[in-house]
Tab-separated table of C-alpha atoms in Angstrom:
chain	number	residue	atom	x	y	z
A	459	MET	CA	-18.750	-15.220	-60.699
A	460	ASN	CA	-22.174	-15.556	-61.893
A	461	LEU	CA	-22.968	-11.973	-60.914
A	462	VAL	CA	-19.888	-10.968	-63.185
A	463	ARG	CA	-20.744	-13.806	-66.045
A	464	HIS	CA	-24.520	-11.708	-65.959
A	465	LEU	CA	-23.180	-8.423	-65.901
A	466	VAL	CA	-20.235	-9.005	-69.126
A	467	VAL	CA	-23.113	-10.614	-71.058
A	468	ILE	CA	-25.585	-7.269	-69.860
A	469	PHE	CA	-22.862	-5.211	-71.031
A	470	GLU	CA	-22.243	-7.016	-73.968
A	471	GLU	CA	-25.868	-7.140	-74.889
A	472	VAL	CA	-25.765	-3.317	-74.121
A	473	MET	CA	-23.565	-2.505	-76.712
A	474	LYS	CA	-25.041	-5.046	-79.427
A	475	ILE	CA	-27.860	-2.579	-78.612
A	476	LYS	CA	-25.755	0.822	-79.565
A	477	CYS	CA	-23.991	-0.624	-82.426
A	478	VAL	CA	-27.195	-1.215	-83.818
A	479	ILE	CA	-28.439	1.705	-82.951
A	480	TYR	CA	-25.975	2.978	-84.822
A	481	SER	CA	-25.672	1.536	-87.861
A	482	LEU	CA	-29.497	2.325	-88.093
A	483	LYS	CA	-28.733	6.349	-87.608
A	484	LYS	CA	-26.363	5.723	-90.343
A	485	PHE	CA	-28.688	3.779	-92.933
A	486	ARG	CA	-31.333	7.062	-91.888
A	487	ARG	CA	-28.863	9.486	-93.030
A	488	ASP	CA	-28.308	7.218	-96.196
A	489	SER	CA	-31.567	6.847	-97.373
A	490	GLU	CA	-32.852	10.947	-96.599
A	491	LEU	CA	-29.812	12.312	-98.387
A	492	PHE	CA	-30.613	8.956	-101.203
A	493	LEU	CA	-34.350	10.900	-101.477
A	494	LYS	CA	-32.807	13.627	-102.111
A	495	LYS	CA	-32.098	13.297	-105.204
A	496	ASN	CA	-34.486	10.266	-106.467
A	497	LYS	CA	-38.129	11.955	-105.928
A	498	LYS	CA	-39.534	8.354	-107.398
A	499	ILE	CA	-39.034	5.721	-104.677
A	500	SER	CA	-40.230	2.470	-103.605
A	501	ASN	CA	-43.431	2.311	-100.388
A	502	LEU	CA	-40.565	-0.266	-99.601
A	503	VAL	CA	-37.627	1.794	-98.497
A	504	LEU	CA	-40.050	4.715	-97.726
A	505	THR	CA	-41.266	1.391	-95.052
A	506	LEU	CA	-38.475	0.644	-94.589
A	507	LEU	CA	-36.478	3.813	-93.352
A	508	ASN	CA	-39.795	4.553	-91.109
A	509	ASN	CA	-39.274	1.298	-88.905
A	510	SER	CA	-36.075	3.041	-88.300
A	511	ASN	CA	-36.744	5.541	-86.794
A	512	ILE	CA	-38.847	3.653	-84.372
A	513	MET	CA	-36.508	1.171	-84.042
A	514	ILE	CA	-34.431	3.657	-82.619
A	515	LEU	CA	-36.436	5.155	-80.738
A	516	ALA	CA	-37.234	1.626	-78.764
A	517	MET	CA	-33.231	0.669	-78.310
A	518	GLU	CA	-32.939	4.620	-77.056
A	519	ILE	CA	-35.415	3.976	-74.814
A	520	MET	CA	-34.319	1.385	-73.889
A	521	ILE	CA	-31.021	1.855	-72.805
A	522	ALA	CA	-32.346	4.770	-71.362
A	523	LYS	CA	-34.129	3.218	-68.599
A	524	GLY	CA	-31.346	0.354	-68.211
A	525	SER	CA	-28.064	1.633	-68.283
A	526	ASP	CA	-26.278	4.631	-68.143
A	527	ILE	CA	-23.831	5.295	-71.044
A	528	VAL	CA	-21.058	3.050	-71.953
A	529	ILE	CA	-18.587	4.911	-74.360
A	530	THR	CA	-15.249	3.503	-75.501
A	531	ASN	CA	-11.910	4.988	-74.002
A	532	ARG	CA	-10.863	7.174	-77.226
A	533	GLN	CA	-14.601	8.686	-76.951
A	534	LYS	CA	-14.395	9.520	-73.484
A	535	GLU	CA	-9.911	11.212	-74.637
A	536	ILE	CA	-12.616	12.834	-77.636
A	537	LEU	CA	-15.237	14.074	-75.225
A	538	LYS	CA	-12.832	15.698	-73.154
A	539	VAL	CA	-11.172	17.475	-75.429
A	540	ILE	CA	-14.202	18.763	-77.244
A	541	VAL	CA	-15.421	19.661	-73.785
A	542	GLU	CA	-12.244	21.680	-72.515
A	543	GLU	CA	-11.417	22.811	-75.943
A	544	TYR	CA	-14.705	24.473	-76.088
A	545	ILE	CA	-14.402	26.036	-72.567
A	546	LYS	CA	-11.822	27.416	-73.528
A	547	THR	CA	-12.460	28.465	-76.845
A	548	ALA	CA	-16.237	28.824	-77.240
A	549	LYS	CA	-15.712	28.284	-80.946
A	550	ALA	CA	-16.857	24.913	-82.079
A	551	VAL	CA	-14.054	21.981	-82.408
A	552	SER	CA	-13.122	20.197	-85.500
A	553	SER	CA	-11.903	16.549	-85.719
A	554	ASN	CA	-8.484	18.095	-87.405
A	555	HIS	CA	-8.151	19.727	-84.354
A	556	ILE	CA	-8.580	16.844	-82.206
A	557	CYS	CA	-6.526	14.839	-84.641
A	558	LYS	CA	-3.241	17.184	-82.846
A	559	LYS	CA	-4.463	16.400	-80.075
A	560	LEU	CA	-4.868	12.485	-79.902
A	561	LYS	CA	-2.514	11.781	-82.849
A	562	CYS	CA	-5.512	9.811	-84.237
A	563	SER	CA	-6.281	9.140	-87.981
A	564	SER	CA	-9.060	12.317	-89.019
A	565	ALA	CA	-11.393	9.943	-91.195
A	566	THR	CA	-11.704	7.821	-87.064
A	567	ILE	CA	-12.502	10.786	-85.241
A	568	ARG	CA	-14.767	11.882	-87.454
A	569	ASN	CA	-16.914	8.273	-86.956
A	570	GLU	CA	-16.444	8.105	-83.336
A	571	MET	CA	-17.704	12.208	-83.385
A	572	VAL	CA	-20.855	10.894	-84.960
A	573	ILE	CA	-21.253	8.097	-82.736
A	574	LEU	CA	-20.533	10.957	-80.030
A	575	GLU	CA	-23.125	13.068	-81.200
A	576	ASP	CA	-26.204	9.998	-81.191
A	577	TYR	CA	-25.550	9.460	-77.713
A	578	GLY	CA	-26.775	13.338	-77.331
A	579	LEU	CA	-23.146	14.009	-76.043
A	580	LEU	CA	-22.137	16.474	-78.583
A	581	GLU	CA	-24.373	18.881	-80.999
A	582	LYS	CA	-23.628	21.330	-83.984
A	583	ASN	CA	-22.659	24.107	-84.171
A	584	HIS	CA	-25.423	26.071	-87.061
A	585	PHE	CA	-22.278	28.897	-87.103
A	586	ALA	CA	-19.249	26.909	-87.826
A	587	SER	CA	-17.794	23.381	-88.217
A	588	GLY	CA	-16.614	21.448	-85.564
A	589	ARG	CA	-19.426	20.219	-82.562
A	590	ILE	CA	-20.126	21.315	-79.198
A	591	PRO	CA	-20.579	19.662	-76.053
A	592	SER	CA	-24.842	19.521	-75.739
A	593	GLU	CA	-26.227	19.523	-71.284
A	594	LYS	CA	-25.463	15.791	-71.376
A	595	GLY	CA	-22.133	16.286	-72.799
A	596	TYR	CA	-21.004	18.939	-70.045
A	597	LYS	CA	-22.562	16.534	-67.696
A	598	TYR	CA	-20.950	13.409	-68.548
A	599	TYR	CA	-17.398	15.040	-68.392
A	600	VAL	CA	-18.689	16.129	-65.015
A	601	ASP	CA	-19.243	13.312	-63.934
A	602	ASN	CA	-16.943	11.221	-65.461
A	603	LEU	CA	-13.447	12.840	-66.849
A	604	MET	CA	-13.512	16.009	-64.841
A	605	THR	CA	-10.316	16.515	-62.290
A	606	PRO	CA	-10.249	19.488	-60.303
A	607	LYS	CA	-7.731	22.112	-61.447
A	608	ASN	CA	-4.637	22.405	-59.611
A	609	MET	CA	-4.594	26.236	-58.761
A	610	THR	CA	-2.232	28.809	-59.536
A	611	GLY	CA	-0.075	30.280	-56.600
A	612	GLU	CA	-1.799	33.686	-57.624
A	613	ASP	CA	-5.241	32.427	-56.983
A	614	MET	CA	-4.066	31.403	-53.923
A	615	LEU	CA	-2.377	33.511	-53.438
A	616	LYS	CA	-5.111	36.200	-52.865
A	617	LEU	CA	-7.550	33.906	-51.322
A	618	GLN	CA	-4.682	33.345	-48.331
A	619	THR	CA	-4.430	37.725	-47.839
A	620	ILE	CA	-8.222	37.565	-47.331
A	621	PHE	CA	-7.985	34.124	-44.925
A	622	HIS	CA	-4.829	36.296	-42.624
A	623	ASN	CA	-6.764	39.415	-42.322
A	624	ASN	CA	-7.446	38.796	-39.090
A	625	SER	CA	-9.777	42.380	-38.658
A	626	LEU	CA	-11.898	40.420	-41.533
A	627	ASP	CA	-15.767	38.770	-39.226
A	628	LEU	CA	-16.365	35.822	-41.110
A	629	ASN	CA	-18.872	37.401	-42.801
A	630	ASP	CA	-16.603	39.688	-44.621
A	631	THR	CA	-14.227	36.771	-45.032
A	632	ILE	CA	-16.363	34.346	-47.445
A	633	LYS	CA	-17.821	37.772	-49.348
A	634	ARG	CA	-14.381	38.837	-49.954
A	635	SER	CA	-13.206	35.465	-51.352
A	636	ILE	CA	-16.111	35.164	-53.346
A	637	GLU	CA	-15.444	38.435	-54.374
A	638	ILE	CA	-11.851	37.259	-55.551
A	639	VAL	CA	-13.626	34.031	-57.112
A	640	SER	CA	-15.880	36.141	-59.500
A	641	GLU	CA	-12.931	38.258	-60.489
A	642	ILE	CA	-10.283	35.804	-61.658
A	643	THR	CA	-13.104	33.443	-63.260
A	644	ASN	CA	-15.431	36.431	-64.543
A	645	TYR	CA	-18.505	34.644	-63.258
A	646	THR	CA	-20.929	35.482	-60.728
A	647	ALA	CA	-20.806	34.528	-57.585
A	648	VAL	CA	-23.431	34.824	-54.638
A	649	VAL	CA	-23.623	34.042	-51.124
A	650	LEU	CA	-26.100	33.265	-48.820
A	651	GLY	CA	-26.749	33.329	-45.321
A	652	ASN	CA	-28.368	31.202	-43.495
A	653	ALA	CA	-32.633	32.152	-42.933
A	654	SER	CA	-32.974	33.980	-39.875
A	655	SER	CA	-36.504	31.759	-39.559
A	656	SER	CA	-33.706	28.488	-38.661
A	657	ASN	CA	-31.970	30.895	-35.921
A	658	LYS	CA	-33.512	31.277	-32.386
A	659	LEU	CA	-33.034	34.021	-30.083
A	660	MET	CA	-31.179	32.154	-26.422
A	661	LYS	CA	-30.058	35.454	-24.767
A	662	VAL	CA	-29.509	39.133	-24.986
A	663	GLU	CA	-26.392	40.342	-23.304
A	664	VAL	CA	-24.870	43.700	-22.226
A	665	VAL	CA	-21.465	45.272	-20.740
A	666	PRO	CA	-22.173	48.706	-20.390
A	667	LEU	CA	-18.600	51.047	-22.224
A	668	ASP	CA	-19.856	54.788	-21.217
A	669	ASP	CA	-22.181	56.259	-20.586
A	670	ASP	CA	-23.728	56.622	-23.421
A	671	LYS	CA	-22.096	53.363	-25.076
A	672	ILE	CA	-22.750	49.676	-24.577
A	673	LEU	CA	-22.065	46.734	-26.216
A	674	SER	CA	-24.867	44.226	-26.783
A	675	ILE	CA	-24.081	40.460	-27.703
A	676	VAL	CA	-27.346	38.358	-28.947
A	677	ILE	CA	-26.366	34.457	-28.769
A	678	THR	CA	-28.186	31.987	-30.918
A	679	ASP	CA	-29.548	28.858	-30.599
A	680	LYS	CA	-27.196	28.132	-33.336
A	681	GLY	CA	-24.937	29.368	-31.620
A	682	ILE	CA	-24.476	32.872	-32.922
A	683	VAL	CA	-22.531	35.609	-31.788
A	684	GLN	CA	-23.043	38.627	-32.869
A	685	HIS	CA	-22.146	41.308	-30.610
A	686	LYS	CA	-22.466	45.215	-31.520
A	687	ILE	CA	-21.775	48.551	-29.739
A	688	LEU	CA	-24.907	51.137	-28.998
A	689	SER	CA	-25.287	54.315	-29.458
A	690	LEU	CA	-27.451	55.825	-26.694
A	691	PRO	CA	-28.822	60.052	-27.445
A	692	THR	CA	-28.296	60.303	-23.820
A	693	VAL	CA	-27.437	58.765	-20.892
A	694	VAL	CA	-29.364	55.901	-19.161
A	695	SER	CA	-29.013	54.775	-16.229
A	696	LYS	CA	-26.766	50.557	-15.506
A	697	GLU	CA	-30.387	49.631	-13.635
A	698	GLU	CA	-33.052	50.898	-16.905
A	699	ILE	CA	-30.444	48.732	-18.755
A	700	LYS	CA	-30.249	45.850	-16.671
A	701	LYS	CA	-34.198	45.598	-16.331
A	702	THR	CA	-35.202	46.079	-19.970
A	703	VAL	CA	-33.044	42.902	-20.882
A	704	GLU	CA	-34.736	41.832	-18.344
A	705	LEU	CA	-37.852	42.000	-20.079
A	706	ILE	CA	-35.835	41.507	-23.620
A	707	ASN	CA	-34.317	37.784	-22.180
A	708	LYS	CA	-38.367	36.872	-20.405
A	709	LEU	CA	-40.870	37.757	-23.330
A	710	VAL	CA	-38.682	37.069	-26.594
A	711	VAL	CA	-35.785	34.550	-25.574
A	712	GLY	CA	-36.662	31.297	-27.615
A	713	THR	CA	-38.118	33.967	-30.750
A	714	PRO	CA	-36.686	33.130	-34.342
A	715	ILE	CA	-35.176	35.882	-34.840
A	716	ASN	CA	-36.539	37.487	-37.966
A	717	GLU	CA	-39.574	37.888	-35.499
A	718	VAL	CA	-38.067	39.226	-32.478
A	719	SER	CA	-38.694	43.142	-33.938
A	720	GLU	CA	-42.438	42.164	-34.084
A	721	LYS	CA	-42.439	40.162	-30.565
A	722	LEU	CA	-41.040	43.835	-29.661
A	723	GLU	CA	-43.523	45.584	-31.121
A	724	TYR	CA	-46.287	44.461	-29.895
A	725	GLU	CA	-45.370	42.124	-26.470
A	726	VAL	CA	-42.116	44.565	-24.712
A	727	LYS	CA	-43.112	48.151	-25.904
A	728	PRO	CA	-46.881	48.203	-24.396
A	729	ILE	CA	-45.370	47.235	-21.244
A	730	ILE	CA	-42.038	48.620	-21.114
A	731	LYS	CA	-42.500	51.691	-19.898
A	732	ASP	CA	-44.533	50.029	-16.574
A	733	TYR	CA	-40.501	49.042	-16.044
A	734	VAL	CA	-38.160	52.001	-16.463
A	735	SER	CA	-38.804	55.716	-17.241
A	736	GLN	CA	-36.218	55.906	-19.926
A	737	TYR	CA	-38.329	53.408	-21.902
A	738	GLU	CA	-38.170	55.038	-25.374
A	739	VAL	CA	-34.670	55.695	-25.395
A	740	LEU	CA	-34.420	52.202	-24.616
A	741	TYR	CA	-36.491	50.548	-27.371
A	742	ASN	CA	-35.154	52.105	-29.624
A	743	THR	CA	-32.068	51.288	-29.761
A	744	PHE	CA	-33.015	47.229	-29.016
A	745	TYR	CA	-35.527	47.730	-32.140
A	746	ASP	CA	-33.084	48.809	-33.742
A	747	ALA	CA	-29.705	46.155	-32.991
A	748	PHE	CA	-32.227	43.752	-33.535
A	749	HIS	CA	-33.796	44.938	-36.952
A	750	GLU	CA	-30.415	44.503	-38.185
A	751	PHE	CA	-28.815	41.702	-36.379
A	752	SER	CA	-31.821	39.850	-38.575
A	753	SER	CA	-31.279	41.410	-42.065
A	754	ALA	CA	-27.430	40.533	-40.833
A	755	ASN	CA	-28.546	36.783	-40.930
A	756	GLU	CA	-30.423	37.126	-44.486
A	757	ASP	CA	-27.796	38.615	-46.230
A	758	VAL	CA	-27.591	37.618	-49.748
A	759	HIS	CA	-24.489	38.817	-51.363
A	760	PHE	CA	-23.390	38.836	-54.708
A	761	GLY	CA	-19.860	38.876	-56.393
A	762	GLY	CA	-19.425	40.297	-60.121
A	763	ARG	CA	-23.496	39.860	-60.986
A	764	ASN	CA	-23.152	41.637	-64.381
A	765	ASN	CA	-20.152	39.475	-65.535
A	766	MET	CA	-22.723	37.757	-67.842
A	767	LEU	CA	-22.499	40.496	-70.058
A	768	LYS	CA	-18.952	39.230	-70.367
A	769	GLN	CA	-20.036	35.811	-71.966
A	770	PRO	CA	-19.582	35.576	-75.767
A	771	GLU	CA	-22.794	33.046	-75.546
A	772	PHE	CA	-24.903	36.191	-73.641
A	773	SER	CA	-24.836	38.608	-75.833
A	774	ASN	CA	-27.850	38.683	-76.964
A	775	ILE	CA	-29.792	41.392	-74.774
A	776	ASP	CA	-32.959	40.164	-73.935
A	777	LYS	CA	-31.246	36.973	-73.101
A	778	VAL	CA	-28.653	38.452	-70.849
A	779	LYS	CA	-31.916	40.235	-68.672
A	780	GLU	CA	-34.266	36.883	-68.350
A	781	ILE	CA	-30.228	35.525	-66.887
A	782	LEU	CA	-30.375	39.233	-64.568
A	783	SER	CA	-33.957	38.549	-63.084
A	784	LYS	CA	-33.521	34.777	-62.478
A	785	PHE	CA	-30.932	36.122	-59.897
A	786	ASP	CA	-33.766	37.633	-57.866
A	787	ASP	CA	-34.869	34.043	-56.994
A	788	ILE	CA	-32.671	33.025	-54.263
A	789	ASP	CA	-35.079	30.816	-53.218
A	790	SER	CA	-33.894	28.631	-56.890
A	791	ILE	CA	-30.273	28.898	-56.085
A	792	SER	CA	-31.181	27.733	-52.081
A	793	ASN	CA	-33.433	25.337	-52.727
A	794	MET	CA	-31.149	23.651	-55.619
A	795	LYS	CA	-31.003	19.552	-53.876
A	796	GLU	CA	-28.563	18.549	-51.985
A	797	GLU	CA	-26.750	15.655	-53.170
A	798	ASP	CA	-23.759	15.813	-50.503
A	799	ASN	CA	-22.058	17.597	-48.359
A	800	GLY	CA	-18.961	18.269	-50.676
A	801	ILE	CA	-19.333	19.960	-53.800
A	802	ASN	CA	-22.413	20.337	-56.135
A	803	ILE	CA	-22.726	20.691	-59.562
A	804	TYR	CA	-26.413	21.730	-61.716
A	805	VAL	CA	-25.969	21.682	-65.104
A	806	GLY	CA	-28.000	23.857	-67.876
A	807	SER	CA	-32.020	22.110	-66.781
A	808	GLU	CA	-30.729	21.282	-63.582
A	809	THR	CA	-29.739	24.705	-61.680
A	810	LYS	CA	-33.796	25.663	-62.541
A	811	LEU	CA	-32.780	28.670	-63.440
A	812	THR	CA	-32.186	28.694	-66.792
A	813	ASP	CA	-31.146	26.391	-69.615
A	814	ASP	CA	-27.968	28.497	-70.263
A	815	VAL	CA	-26.186	28.753	-67.250
A	816	SER	CA	-25.001	25.998	-64.257
A	817	VAL	CA	-24.341	26.654	-60.944
A	818	ILE	CA	-21.749	25.119	-58.568
A	819	LYS	CA	-21.915	25.330	-55.038
A	820	THR	CA	-20.816	24.248	-52.313
A	821	LYS	CA	-22.422	24.236	-48.512
A	822	TYR	CA	-20.825	25.585	-44.899
A	823	ASN	CA	-20.987	24.950	-41.420
A	824	ILE	CA	-18.690	26.903	-38.475
A	825	ASN	CA	-19.022	27.880	-35.302
A	826	GLY	CA	-22.790	26.647	-35.967
A	827	GLU	CA	-23.129	29.174	-39.111
A	828	GLU	CA	-23.791	27.869	-42.350
A	829	GLY	CA	-25.096	28.828	-45.216
A	830	THR	CA	-24.219	28.575	-49.004
A	831	ILE	CA	-21.107	29.717	-51.519
A	832	ALA	CA	-22.455	29.019	-55.022
A	833	ILE	CA	-21.092	30.062	-58.527
A	834	ILE	CA	-23.434	30.790	-61.606
A	835	GLY	CA	-22.237	31.077	-65.113
A	836	PRO	CA	-22.571	29.704	-68.710
A	837	LYS	CA	-22.930	25.445	-69.148
A	838	ARG	CA	-19.242	26.634	-70.660
A	839	MET	CA	-17.810	27.362	-67.409
A	840	GLU	CA	-13.950	25.930	-66.384
A	841	TYR	CA	-15.413	23.204	-63.867
A	842	ASP	CA	-12.287	22.284	-62.509
A	843	ARG	CA	-10.672	25.634	-61.393
A	844	VAL	CA	-13.977	26.608	-59.950
A	845	VAL	CA	-14.779	23.514	-57.583
A	846	ALA	CA	-11.249	23.681	-56.910
A	847	LEU	CA	-11.584	27.302	-55.762
A	848	LEU	CA	-14.695	26.359	-53.582
A	849	ASP	CA	-12.867	23.448	-51.864
A	850	TYR	CA	-9.929	25.622	-51.485
A	851	ILE	CA	-12.068	28.419	-49.989
A	852	LYS	CA	-14.346	25.718	-47.802
A	853	ASN	CA	-11.261	24.521	-46.208
A	854	ASN	CA	-10.053	26.864	-45.481
A	855	LEU	CA	-12.866	28.947	-43.917
A	856	GLY	CA	-13.319	25.515	-41.723
A	857	GLY	CA	-10.223	25.828	-40.209
A	858	GLU	CA	-10.465	23.017	-36.965
A	859	ASN	CA	-14.396	23.692	-35.953
A	860	GLY	CA	-15.852	24.053	-39.342
A	861	GLU	CA	-17.015	21.758	-41.908
């Protein structure tokens, strides 16, 4: 009970400080308006105004260090309406619109909006009356007010068509899925395959098919199995193929996939002629196969790369060029700090890309194959819809064996 009373006291003190901040800011606004109208003013008023600014700064630092933002239920409702309306229309939200939505007086709404602006959750729009969410406002909305939106039957059907297509392998299923998400949201989607440096070669097997074709099977230590039909330019005996595979397994097993081609070049190529007579054909065939496998495991696939051009806030061509150039910095997307194993949301400056975008990403691990799916859009992103789509994809990709 003592702990509860202590927390209540802390809460009351924080609210008192915030009320003082609001009063001081109101005093500052009124004083600045008075200053504009009255050129001659006493030093006392100037001192009071300066001191009020210092007190506001000190109290805001105190709150920033000591607690999260605490707002009333009505303020939460107003913030939620403004964020969701601005996401929908890309236009500043007026107090009249909120009045109709929440059935409150215009004066009440305006006062609450001033408080939310003082907390840094809202901003004034320079081109129209009304307010828009700040980066801090979006973040508060995502952390405290947003709930994933129910998927429409149409969206679900489009994705189910991909998941039920048995002719697609996992990589193709993921790529097609993010292309659909990009198409229905008008955002940019990207899938980052697991880095091949984290997969090591465990075994190579071959199955002869015809005189000039073999089925190669590459198995990694992470359990990834990739198979490919290789065409030989000339007929090669099964014995020669068997000796080549034994040599590769002897010298290359345990090597990271992205280093296999180099190891073939410097360790297998110089000695393969001592083991098989048709060494050039066999070496070139396996070298090309491993190079392709390594590239596939470093796969980066974009869907709707130019979708930013469709967003009204990116009508400035220089801003678009800056954002599109950031897409080449895949490490920035991949290295965003993971807070949990679910779906993570990064707003504005948190993305490390640019302050003008948000990123929603999730990791997948299916039968040992890992990767990341990320959706990139404006800060005015439909967070609730994208979270629902990513959650649906992740759950349907995983099945019983995925995560």
